[in-house]
Short mmCIF file of C-alpha atoms in Angstrom, two decimals:
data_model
loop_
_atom_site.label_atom_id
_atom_site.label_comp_id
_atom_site.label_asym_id
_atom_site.label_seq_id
_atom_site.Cartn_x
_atom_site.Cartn_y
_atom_site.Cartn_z
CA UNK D 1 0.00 0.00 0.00
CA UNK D 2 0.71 3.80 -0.21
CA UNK D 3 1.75 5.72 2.86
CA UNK D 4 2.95 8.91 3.95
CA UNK D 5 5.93 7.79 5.97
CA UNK D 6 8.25 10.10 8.47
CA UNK D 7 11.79 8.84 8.79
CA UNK D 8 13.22 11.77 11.01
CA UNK D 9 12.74 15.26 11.50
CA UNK D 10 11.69 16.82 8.78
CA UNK D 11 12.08 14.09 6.96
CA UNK D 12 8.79 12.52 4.98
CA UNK D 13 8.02 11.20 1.94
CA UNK D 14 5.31 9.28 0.39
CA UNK D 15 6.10 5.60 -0.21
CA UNK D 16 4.13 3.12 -2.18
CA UNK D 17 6.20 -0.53 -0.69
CA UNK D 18 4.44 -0.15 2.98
CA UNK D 19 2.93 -3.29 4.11
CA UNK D 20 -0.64 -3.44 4.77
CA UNK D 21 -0.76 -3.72 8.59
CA UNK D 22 -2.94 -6.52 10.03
CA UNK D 23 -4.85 -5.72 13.43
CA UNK D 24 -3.63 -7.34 16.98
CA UNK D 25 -6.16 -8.27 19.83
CA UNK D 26 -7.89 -5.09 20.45
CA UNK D 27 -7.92 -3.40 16.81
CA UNK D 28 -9.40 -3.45 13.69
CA UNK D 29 -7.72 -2.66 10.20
CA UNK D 30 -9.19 0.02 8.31
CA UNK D 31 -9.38 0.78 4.61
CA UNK D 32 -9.04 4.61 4.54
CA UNK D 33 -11.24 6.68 2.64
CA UNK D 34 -10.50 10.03 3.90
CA UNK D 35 -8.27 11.54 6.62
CA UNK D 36 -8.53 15.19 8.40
CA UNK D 37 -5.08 16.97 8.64
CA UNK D 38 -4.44 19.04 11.70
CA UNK D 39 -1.78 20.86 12.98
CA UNK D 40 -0.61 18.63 15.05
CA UNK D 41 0.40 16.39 12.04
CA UNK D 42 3.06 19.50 10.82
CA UNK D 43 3.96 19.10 14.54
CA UNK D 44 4.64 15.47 14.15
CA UNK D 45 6.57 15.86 11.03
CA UNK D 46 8.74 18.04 12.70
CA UNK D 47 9.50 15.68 15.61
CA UNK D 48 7.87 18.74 18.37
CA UNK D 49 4.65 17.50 18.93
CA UNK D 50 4.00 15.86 22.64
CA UNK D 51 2.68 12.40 21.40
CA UNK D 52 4.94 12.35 18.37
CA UNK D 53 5.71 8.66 17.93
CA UNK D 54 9.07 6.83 17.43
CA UNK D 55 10.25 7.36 13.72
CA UNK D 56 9.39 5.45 10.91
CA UNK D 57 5.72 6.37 11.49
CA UNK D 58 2.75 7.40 9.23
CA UNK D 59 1.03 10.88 10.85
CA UNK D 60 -3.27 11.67 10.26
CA UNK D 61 -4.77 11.71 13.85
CA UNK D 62 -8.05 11.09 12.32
CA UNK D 63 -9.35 8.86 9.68
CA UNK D 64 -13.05 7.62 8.17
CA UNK D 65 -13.03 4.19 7.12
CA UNK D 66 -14.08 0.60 6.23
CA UNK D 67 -13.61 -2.32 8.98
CA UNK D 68 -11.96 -4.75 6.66
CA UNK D 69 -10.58 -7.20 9.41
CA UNK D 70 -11.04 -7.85 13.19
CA UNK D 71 -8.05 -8.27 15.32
CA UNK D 72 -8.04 -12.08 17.63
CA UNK D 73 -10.21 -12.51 20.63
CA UNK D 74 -11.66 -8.68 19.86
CA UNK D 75 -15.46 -7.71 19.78
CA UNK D 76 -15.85 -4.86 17.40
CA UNK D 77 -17.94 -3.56 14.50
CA UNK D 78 -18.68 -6.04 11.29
CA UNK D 79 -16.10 -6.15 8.28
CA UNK D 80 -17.99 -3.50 6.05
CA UNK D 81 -18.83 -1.05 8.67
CA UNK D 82 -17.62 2.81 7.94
CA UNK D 83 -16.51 4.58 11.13
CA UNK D 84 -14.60 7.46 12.18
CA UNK D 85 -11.61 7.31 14.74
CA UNK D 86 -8.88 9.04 16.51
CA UNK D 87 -6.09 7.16 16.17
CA UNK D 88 -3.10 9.69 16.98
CA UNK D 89 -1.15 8.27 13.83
CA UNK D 90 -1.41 6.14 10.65
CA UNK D 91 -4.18 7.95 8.63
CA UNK D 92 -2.18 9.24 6.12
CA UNK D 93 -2.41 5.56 4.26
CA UNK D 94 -4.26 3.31 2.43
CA UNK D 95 -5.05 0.89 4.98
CA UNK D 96 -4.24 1.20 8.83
CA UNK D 97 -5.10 -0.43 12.36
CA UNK D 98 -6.55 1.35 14.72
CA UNK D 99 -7.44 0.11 18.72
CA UNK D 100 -11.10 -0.94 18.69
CA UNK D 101 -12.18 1.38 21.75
CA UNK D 102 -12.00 4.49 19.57
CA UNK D 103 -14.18 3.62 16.76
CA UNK D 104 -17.50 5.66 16.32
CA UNK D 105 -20.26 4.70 13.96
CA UNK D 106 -20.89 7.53 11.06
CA UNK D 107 -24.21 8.59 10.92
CA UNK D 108 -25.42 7.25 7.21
CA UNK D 109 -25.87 10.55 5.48
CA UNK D 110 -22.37 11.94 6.86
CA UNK D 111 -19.68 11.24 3.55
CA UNK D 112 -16.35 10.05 4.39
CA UNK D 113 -14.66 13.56 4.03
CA UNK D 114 -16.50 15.41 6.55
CA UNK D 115 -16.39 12.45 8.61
CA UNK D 116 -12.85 12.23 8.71
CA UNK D 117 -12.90 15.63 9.47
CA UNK D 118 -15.32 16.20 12.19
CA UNK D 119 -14.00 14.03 15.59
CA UNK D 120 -10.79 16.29 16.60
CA UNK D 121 -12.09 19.92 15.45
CA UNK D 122 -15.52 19.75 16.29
CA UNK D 123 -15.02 17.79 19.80
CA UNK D 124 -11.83 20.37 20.84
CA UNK D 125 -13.93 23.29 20.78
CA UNK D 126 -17.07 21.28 22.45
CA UNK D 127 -15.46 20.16 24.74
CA UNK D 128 -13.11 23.54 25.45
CA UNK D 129 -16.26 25.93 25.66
CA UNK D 130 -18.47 23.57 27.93
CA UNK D 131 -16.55 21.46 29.83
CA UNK D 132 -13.42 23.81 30.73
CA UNK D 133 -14.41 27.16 30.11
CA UNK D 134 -18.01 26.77 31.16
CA UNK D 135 -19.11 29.54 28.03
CA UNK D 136 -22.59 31.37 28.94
CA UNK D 137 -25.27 32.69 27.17
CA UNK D 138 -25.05 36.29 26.38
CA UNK D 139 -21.27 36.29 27.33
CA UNK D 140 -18.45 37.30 24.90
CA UNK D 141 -16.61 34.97 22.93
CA UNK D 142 -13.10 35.73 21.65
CA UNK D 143 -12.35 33.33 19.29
CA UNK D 144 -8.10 33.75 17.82
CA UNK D 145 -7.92 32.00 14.43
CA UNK D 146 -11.43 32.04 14.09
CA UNK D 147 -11.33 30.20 10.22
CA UNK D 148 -8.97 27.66 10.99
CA UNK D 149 -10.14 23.67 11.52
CA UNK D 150 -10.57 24.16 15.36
CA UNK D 151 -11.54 27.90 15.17
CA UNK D 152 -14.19 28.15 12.56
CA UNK D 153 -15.83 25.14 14.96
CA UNK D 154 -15.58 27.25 18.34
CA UNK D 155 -17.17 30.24 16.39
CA UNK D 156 -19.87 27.77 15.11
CA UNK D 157 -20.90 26.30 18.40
CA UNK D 158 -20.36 29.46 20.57
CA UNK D 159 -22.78 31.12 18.41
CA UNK D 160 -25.71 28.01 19.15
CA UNK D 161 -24.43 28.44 22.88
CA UNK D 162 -25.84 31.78 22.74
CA UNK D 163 -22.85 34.00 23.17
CA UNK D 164 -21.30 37.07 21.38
CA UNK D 165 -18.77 35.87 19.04
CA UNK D 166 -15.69 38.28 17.65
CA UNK D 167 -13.80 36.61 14.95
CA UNK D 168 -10.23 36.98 15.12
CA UNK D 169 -8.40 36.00 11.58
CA UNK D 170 -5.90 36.89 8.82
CA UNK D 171 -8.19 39.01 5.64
CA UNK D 172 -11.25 39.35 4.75
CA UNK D 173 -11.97 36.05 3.33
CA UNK D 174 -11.10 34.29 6.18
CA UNK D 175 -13.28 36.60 8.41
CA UNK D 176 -16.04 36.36 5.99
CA UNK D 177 -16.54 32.52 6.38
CA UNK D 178 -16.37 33.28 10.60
CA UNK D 179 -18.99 35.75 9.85
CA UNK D 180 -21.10 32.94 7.48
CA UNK D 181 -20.68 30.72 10.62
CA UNK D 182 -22.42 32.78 13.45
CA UNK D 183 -19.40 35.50 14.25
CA UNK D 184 -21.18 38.86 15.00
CA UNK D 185 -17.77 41.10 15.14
CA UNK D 186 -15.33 40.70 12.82
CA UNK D 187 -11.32 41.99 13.16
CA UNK D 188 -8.48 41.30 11.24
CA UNK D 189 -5.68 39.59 12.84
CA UNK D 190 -2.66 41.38 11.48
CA UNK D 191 -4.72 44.79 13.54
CA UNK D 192 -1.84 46.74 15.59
CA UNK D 193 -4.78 47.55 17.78
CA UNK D 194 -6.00 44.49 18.44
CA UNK D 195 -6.88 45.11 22.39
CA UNK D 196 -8.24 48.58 21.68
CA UNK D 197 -10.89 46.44 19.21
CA UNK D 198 -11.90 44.18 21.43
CA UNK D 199 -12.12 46.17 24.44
CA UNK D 200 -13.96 48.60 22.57
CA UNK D 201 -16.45 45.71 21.50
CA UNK D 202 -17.16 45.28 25.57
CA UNK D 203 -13.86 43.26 26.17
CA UNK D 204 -14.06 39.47 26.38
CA UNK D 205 -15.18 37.05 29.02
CA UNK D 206 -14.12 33.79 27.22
CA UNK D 207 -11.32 33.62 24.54
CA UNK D 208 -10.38 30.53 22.70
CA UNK D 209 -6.67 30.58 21.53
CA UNK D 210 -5.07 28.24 19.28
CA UNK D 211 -2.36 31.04 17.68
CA UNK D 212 -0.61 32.14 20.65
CA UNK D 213 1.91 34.59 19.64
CA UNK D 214 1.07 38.59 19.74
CA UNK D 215 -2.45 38.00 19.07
CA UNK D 216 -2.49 35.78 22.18
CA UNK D 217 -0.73 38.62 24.51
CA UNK D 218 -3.35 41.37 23.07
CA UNK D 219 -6.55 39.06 23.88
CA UNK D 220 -5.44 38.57 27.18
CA UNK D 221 -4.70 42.28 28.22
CA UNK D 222 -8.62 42.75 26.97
CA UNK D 223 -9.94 39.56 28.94
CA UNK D 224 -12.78 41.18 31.46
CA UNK D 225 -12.62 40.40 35.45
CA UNK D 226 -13.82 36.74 36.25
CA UNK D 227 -12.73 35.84 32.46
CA UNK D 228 -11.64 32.32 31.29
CA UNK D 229 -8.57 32.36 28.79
CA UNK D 230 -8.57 28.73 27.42
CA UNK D 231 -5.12 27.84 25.49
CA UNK D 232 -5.67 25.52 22.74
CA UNK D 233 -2.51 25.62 20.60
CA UNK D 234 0.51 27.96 19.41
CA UNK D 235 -0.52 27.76 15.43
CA UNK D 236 1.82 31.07 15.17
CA UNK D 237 4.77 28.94 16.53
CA UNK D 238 4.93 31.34 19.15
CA UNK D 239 4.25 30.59 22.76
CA UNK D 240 2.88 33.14 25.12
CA UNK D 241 4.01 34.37 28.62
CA UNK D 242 0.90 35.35 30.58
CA UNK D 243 1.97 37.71 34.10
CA UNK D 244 0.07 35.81 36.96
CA UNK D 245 0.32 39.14 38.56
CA UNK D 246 -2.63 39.98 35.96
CA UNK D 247 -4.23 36.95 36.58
CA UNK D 248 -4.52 37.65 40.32
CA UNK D 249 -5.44 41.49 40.14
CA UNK D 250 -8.22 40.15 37.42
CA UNK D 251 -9.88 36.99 38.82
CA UNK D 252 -9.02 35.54 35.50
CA UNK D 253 -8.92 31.56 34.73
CA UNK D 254 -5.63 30.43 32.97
CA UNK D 255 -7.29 27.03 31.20
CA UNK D 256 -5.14 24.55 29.33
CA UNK D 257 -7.04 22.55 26.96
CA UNK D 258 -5.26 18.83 24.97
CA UNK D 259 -7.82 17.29 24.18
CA UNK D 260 -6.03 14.27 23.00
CA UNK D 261 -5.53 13.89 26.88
CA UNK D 262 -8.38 13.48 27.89
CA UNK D 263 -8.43 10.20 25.54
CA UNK D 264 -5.55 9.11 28.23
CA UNK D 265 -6.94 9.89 31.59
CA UNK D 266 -10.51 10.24 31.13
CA UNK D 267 -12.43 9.31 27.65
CA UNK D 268 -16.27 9.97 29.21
CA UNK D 269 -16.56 13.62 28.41
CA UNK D 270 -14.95 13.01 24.55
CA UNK D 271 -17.36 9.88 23.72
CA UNK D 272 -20.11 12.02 25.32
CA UNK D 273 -19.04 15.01 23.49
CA UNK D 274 -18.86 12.87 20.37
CA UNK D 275 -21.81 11.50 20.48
CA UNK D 276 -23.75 14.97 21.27
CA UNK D 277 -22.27 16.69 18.22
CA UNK D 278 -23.13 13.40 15.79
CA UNK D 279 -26.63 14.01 17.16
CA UNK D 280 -26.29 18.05 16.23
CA UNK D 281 -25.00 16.92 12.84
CA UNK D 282 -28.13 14.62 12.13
CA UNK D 283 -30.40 17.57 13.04
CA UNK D 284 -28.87 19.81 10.95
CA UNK D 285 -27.60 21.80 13.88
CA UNK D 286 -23.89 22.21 12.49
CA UNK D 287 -22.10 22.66 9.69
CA UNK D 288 -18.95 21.37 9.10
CA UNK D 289 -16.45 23.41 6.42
CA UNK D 290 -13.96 22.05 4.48
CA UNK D 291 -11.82 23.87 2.47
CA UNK D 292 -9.46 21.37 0.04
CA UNK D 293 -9.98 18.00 -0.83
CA UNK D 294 -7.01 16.54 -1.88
CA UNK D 295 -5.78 13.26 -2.96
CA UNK D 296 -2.78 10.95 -0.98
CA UNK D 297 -0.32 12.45 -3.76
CA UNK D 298 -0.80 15.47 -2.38
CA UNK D 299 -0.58 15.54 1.18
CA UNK D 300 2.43 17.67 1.46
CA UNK D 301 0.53 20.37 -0.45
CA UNK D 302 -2.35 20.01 1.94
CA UNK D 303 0.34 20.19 4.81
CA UNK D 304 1.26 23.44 3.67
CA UNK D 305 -1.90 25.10 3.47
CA UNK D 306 -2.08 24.13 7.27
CA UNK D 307 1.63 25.62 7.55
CA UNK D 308 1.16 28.98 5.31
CA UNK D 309 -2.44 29.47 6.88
CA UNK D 310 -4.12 29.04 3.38
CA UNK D 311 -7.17 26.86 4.35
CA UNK D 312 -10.18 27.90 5.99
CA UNK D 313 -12.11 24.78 8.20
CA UNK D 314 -10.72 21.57 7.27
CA UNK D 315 -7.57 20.14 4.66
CA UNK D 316 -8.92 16.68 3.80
CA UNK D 317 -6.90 13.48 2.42
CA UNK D 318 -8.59 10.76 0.47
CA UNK D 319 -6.41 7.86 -0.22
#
């Protein structure tokens, strides 16, 4: 089969010799039809990310797929069922094996590329604005790199949670699909006044921030007393310093969000979360984005529209 394979830092190439892995007692093998890029996978390549696996390894997080074999002494869905699953590696592929625990049935009407899509993005922000930063109706939502694959989500779903949203991204086609997504306050990233915007917009109460870098330090200066700052990820490569000092004088919560932890120490909220948002789906409730489409022979140039911040939503992979 075909795989996307990383060697060593920085180093990654597609390869069409990989064997096709067969599952052990508690997986399943999976023929791929679509995998979600996320950061994290640019992270992996890299050899920074904090689950980056030994090298030689195939990255994709998160894959849709078609059970085509059952691992020994393992209960889990028939050959010719299509689930999603968060794997943490191995997407990028024709054909992978994936632990049988973290399988979730598609709804029938969901296709494979929104699918493969939907279980990181869509269960970060979920889980970030309810479970951690405990997001309000009629509060203010802050939402840094609001048309990226985790952003354009937390705009989405802080919008149906009722609250203010102000879209923080890069031009304005990126703020116009935050906008076409529930934001009601638009403002351009690269803004030298930045704090003065929001603050002048009422300040904000909850701010979701997976850029870090300047935009991060500006967000927090105009986060209101008894605010919740949740950190999601440093897409700018740049990671802030927040003064507790501030923190103190403020009554502000510093939250740290991985979600993929939560997978380690306790799963509950993220198959509840999971299931609640397949549920929204099915109603009609959300709407996922994607932005490119691409095939396997392609996956570095879908890398780099996660790495020049070219995409909007979603870079897909279909094997």
């Amino acid at each position: 089969m075909r795989g996307y394979v990383v060697t060593g830092a920085d180093e990654a190439a597609l390869m069409s010799d990989q064997g096709i892995p067969a599952p052990d007692s508690g997986e399943v093998s999976l023929r791929i039809e679509a995998t979600g890029l996320n950061f994290a996978d640019l992270l992996m390549v890299k050899g920074t990310y904090q689950a980056t696996p030994p090298t030689p390894f195939i990255p994709g997080l998160e894959v849709c797929g078609t059970v085509t074999a059952i691992g020994p002494n393992t209960n889990g869905p028939a050959v010719g069922t299509r689930v999603a699953v968060f794997g943490g590696q191995g997407g990028l592929a024709e054909y992978g094996v994936f632990p049988v625990d973290r399988l979730v049935p598609v709804p029938e009407d969901m296709p494979s590329d929104i699918a493969a899509g939907f279980i990181v993005a869509w269960s970060t922000s979920h889980l970030a604005l309810t479970h951690r930063a405990r997001l309000q109706p009629g509060e203010r939502l802050v939402v840094l790199g609001a048309a990226g694959g985790v952003g354009l989500t937390a705009v989405e779903l802080g919008a149906k949670m009722g609250a203010d949203v102000i879209a923080v991204a890069r031009g304005a086609e990126k703020l116009a699909v935050a906008r076409d997504h529930g934001a009601c306050h638009l403002i351009d990233a690269e803004a030298t006044d930045l704090r003065e915007q929001i603050k002048a917009l009422g300040g904000a109460d909850v701010v979701y921030d997976a850029v870090g870098g300047t935009a991060a330090k500006a967000a927090f200066r105009a986060t209101n007393p008894g605010g919740r700052y949740v950190v999601i990820g440093f897409a700018s490569g740049d990671v802030p310093v927040f003064p507790a000092n501030h923190l103190l004088v403020k009554n502000v919560d510093l939250i740290g969000f991985y979600w993929g932890g939560y997978m380690e120490f306790d799963p509950k909220p993220v198959t509840d979360s999971i299931a609640a948002l397949f549920a929204m789906y099915e109603s009609g409730e959300i709407r996922p984005h994607i932005s490119h489409v691409l095939p396997l022979e392609q996956v570095e140039d879908g890398l780099a529209l996660l790495r020049d911040r070219k995409s909007t939503g979603k870079v897909v992979i279909t094997p």
